Amino acid sequence: MTMAQKINMAVAYKGISQAALARAINMTPSNFNQKLKRETFSTEELAKIATALGCIYEFGFTFPDGTKI
């Protein structure tokens, strides 16, 4: 599974839009979308994404209820 697929699944799981997630991590939706297409998120950015989604990032996203993506 690609990182883009994992991020999209995590966004769907939380029920928010990619644009809302982008703004939550201080990134424009356009820039977020480009990084998603190229899969060029840094580890720091992935950690910010996880925090914004209310989970942790450990080579994937882990939610408090134990769901892993």
Short mmCIF file of C-alpha atoms in Angstrom, two decimals:
data_model
loop_
_atom_site.label_atom_id
_atom_site.label_comp_id
_atom_site.label_asym_id
_atom_site.label_seq_id
_atom_site.Cartn_x
_atom_site.Cartn_y
_atom_site.Cartn_z
CA MET A 1 0.00 0.00 0.00
CA THR A 2 1.38 3.41 -0.93
CA MET A 3 1.65 6.32 1.49
CA ALA A 4 -0.94 8.22 -0.55
CA GLN A 5 -3.37 5.33 -0.12
CA LYS A 6 -2.69 5.23 3.63
CA ILE A 7 -3.27 8.97 3.96
CA ASN A 8 -6.48 8.78 1.93
CA MET A 9 -7.74 5.88 4.06
CA ALA A 10 -6.89 7.75 7.27
CA VAL A 11 -8.67 10.87 6.02
CA ALA A 12 -11.74 8.80 5.10
CA TYR A 13 -11.63 7.02 8.47
CA LYS A 14 -11.67 10.38 10.29
CA GLY A 15 -14.35 11.76 7.97
CA ILE A 16 -12.55 14.97 7.03
CA SER A 17 -11.50 16.35 3.68
CA GLN A 18 -7.95 16.48 2.35
CA ALA A 19 -8.31 20.27 2.21
CA ALA A 20 -9.22 20.42 5.91
CA LEU A 21 -6.26 18.21 6.75
CA ALA A 22 -3.95 20.37 4.65
CA ARG A 23 -5.06 23.50 6.48
CA ALA A 24 -4.69 21.74 9.84
CA ILE A 25 -1.01 21.16 9.11
CA ASN A 26 -0.48 24.69 7.76
CA MET A 27 -0.22 23.64 4.13
CA THR A 28 -2.28 24.80 1.18
CA PRO A 29 -4.66 22.19 -0.23
CA SER A 30 -2.90 22.53 -3.60
CA ASN A 31 0.54 21.87 -2.11
CA PHE A 32 -0.84 18.98 -0.07
CA ASN A 33 -2.38 17.43 -3.18
CA GLN A 34 0.89 17.74 -5.12
CA LYS A 35 2.88 16.15 -2.29
CA LEU A 36 0.26 13.40 -2.10
CA LYS A 37 0.57 12.69 -5.84
CA ARG A 38 4.38 12.65 -5.68
CA GLU A 39 4.46 10.92 -2.26
CA THR A 40 7.06 13.37 -1.01
CA PHE A 41 5.95 13.87 2.59
CA SER A 42 8.78 14.06 5.09
CA THR A 43 8.68 12.05 8.30
CA GLU A 44 7.99 15.31 10.14
CA GLU A 45 5.03 16.05 7.87
CA LEU A 46 3.67 12.53 8.36
CA ALA A 47 3.89 13.06 12.13
CA LYS A 48 1.97 16.35 11.76
CA ILE A 49 -0.66 14.59 9.64
CA ALA A 50 -1.03 11.90 12.30
CA THR A 51 -1.38 14.49 15.07
CA ALA A 52 -4.01 16.37 13.06
CA LEU A 53 -5.90 13.09 12.57
CA GLY A 54 -5.72 12.22 16.26
CA CYS A 55 -3.47 9.22 15.81
CA ILE A 56 0.22 8.35 15.80
CA TYR A 57 2.46 7.54 12.87
CA GLU A 58 4.51 4.34 13.07
CA PHE A 59 5.12 3.38 9.43
CA GLY A 60 1.36 3.83 9.19
CA PHE A 61 -1.39 5.47 11.22
CA THR A 62 -2.59 4.01 14.52
CA PHE A 63 -5.82 5.31 16.03
CA PRO A 64 -6.74 5.19 19.73
CA ASP A 65 -9.23 2.37 19.10
CA GLY A 66 -6.40 0.21 17.70
CA THR A 67 -7.30 0.64 14.02
CA LYS A 68 -4.12 0.65 11.91
CA ILE A 69 -3.86 2.00 8.40
#
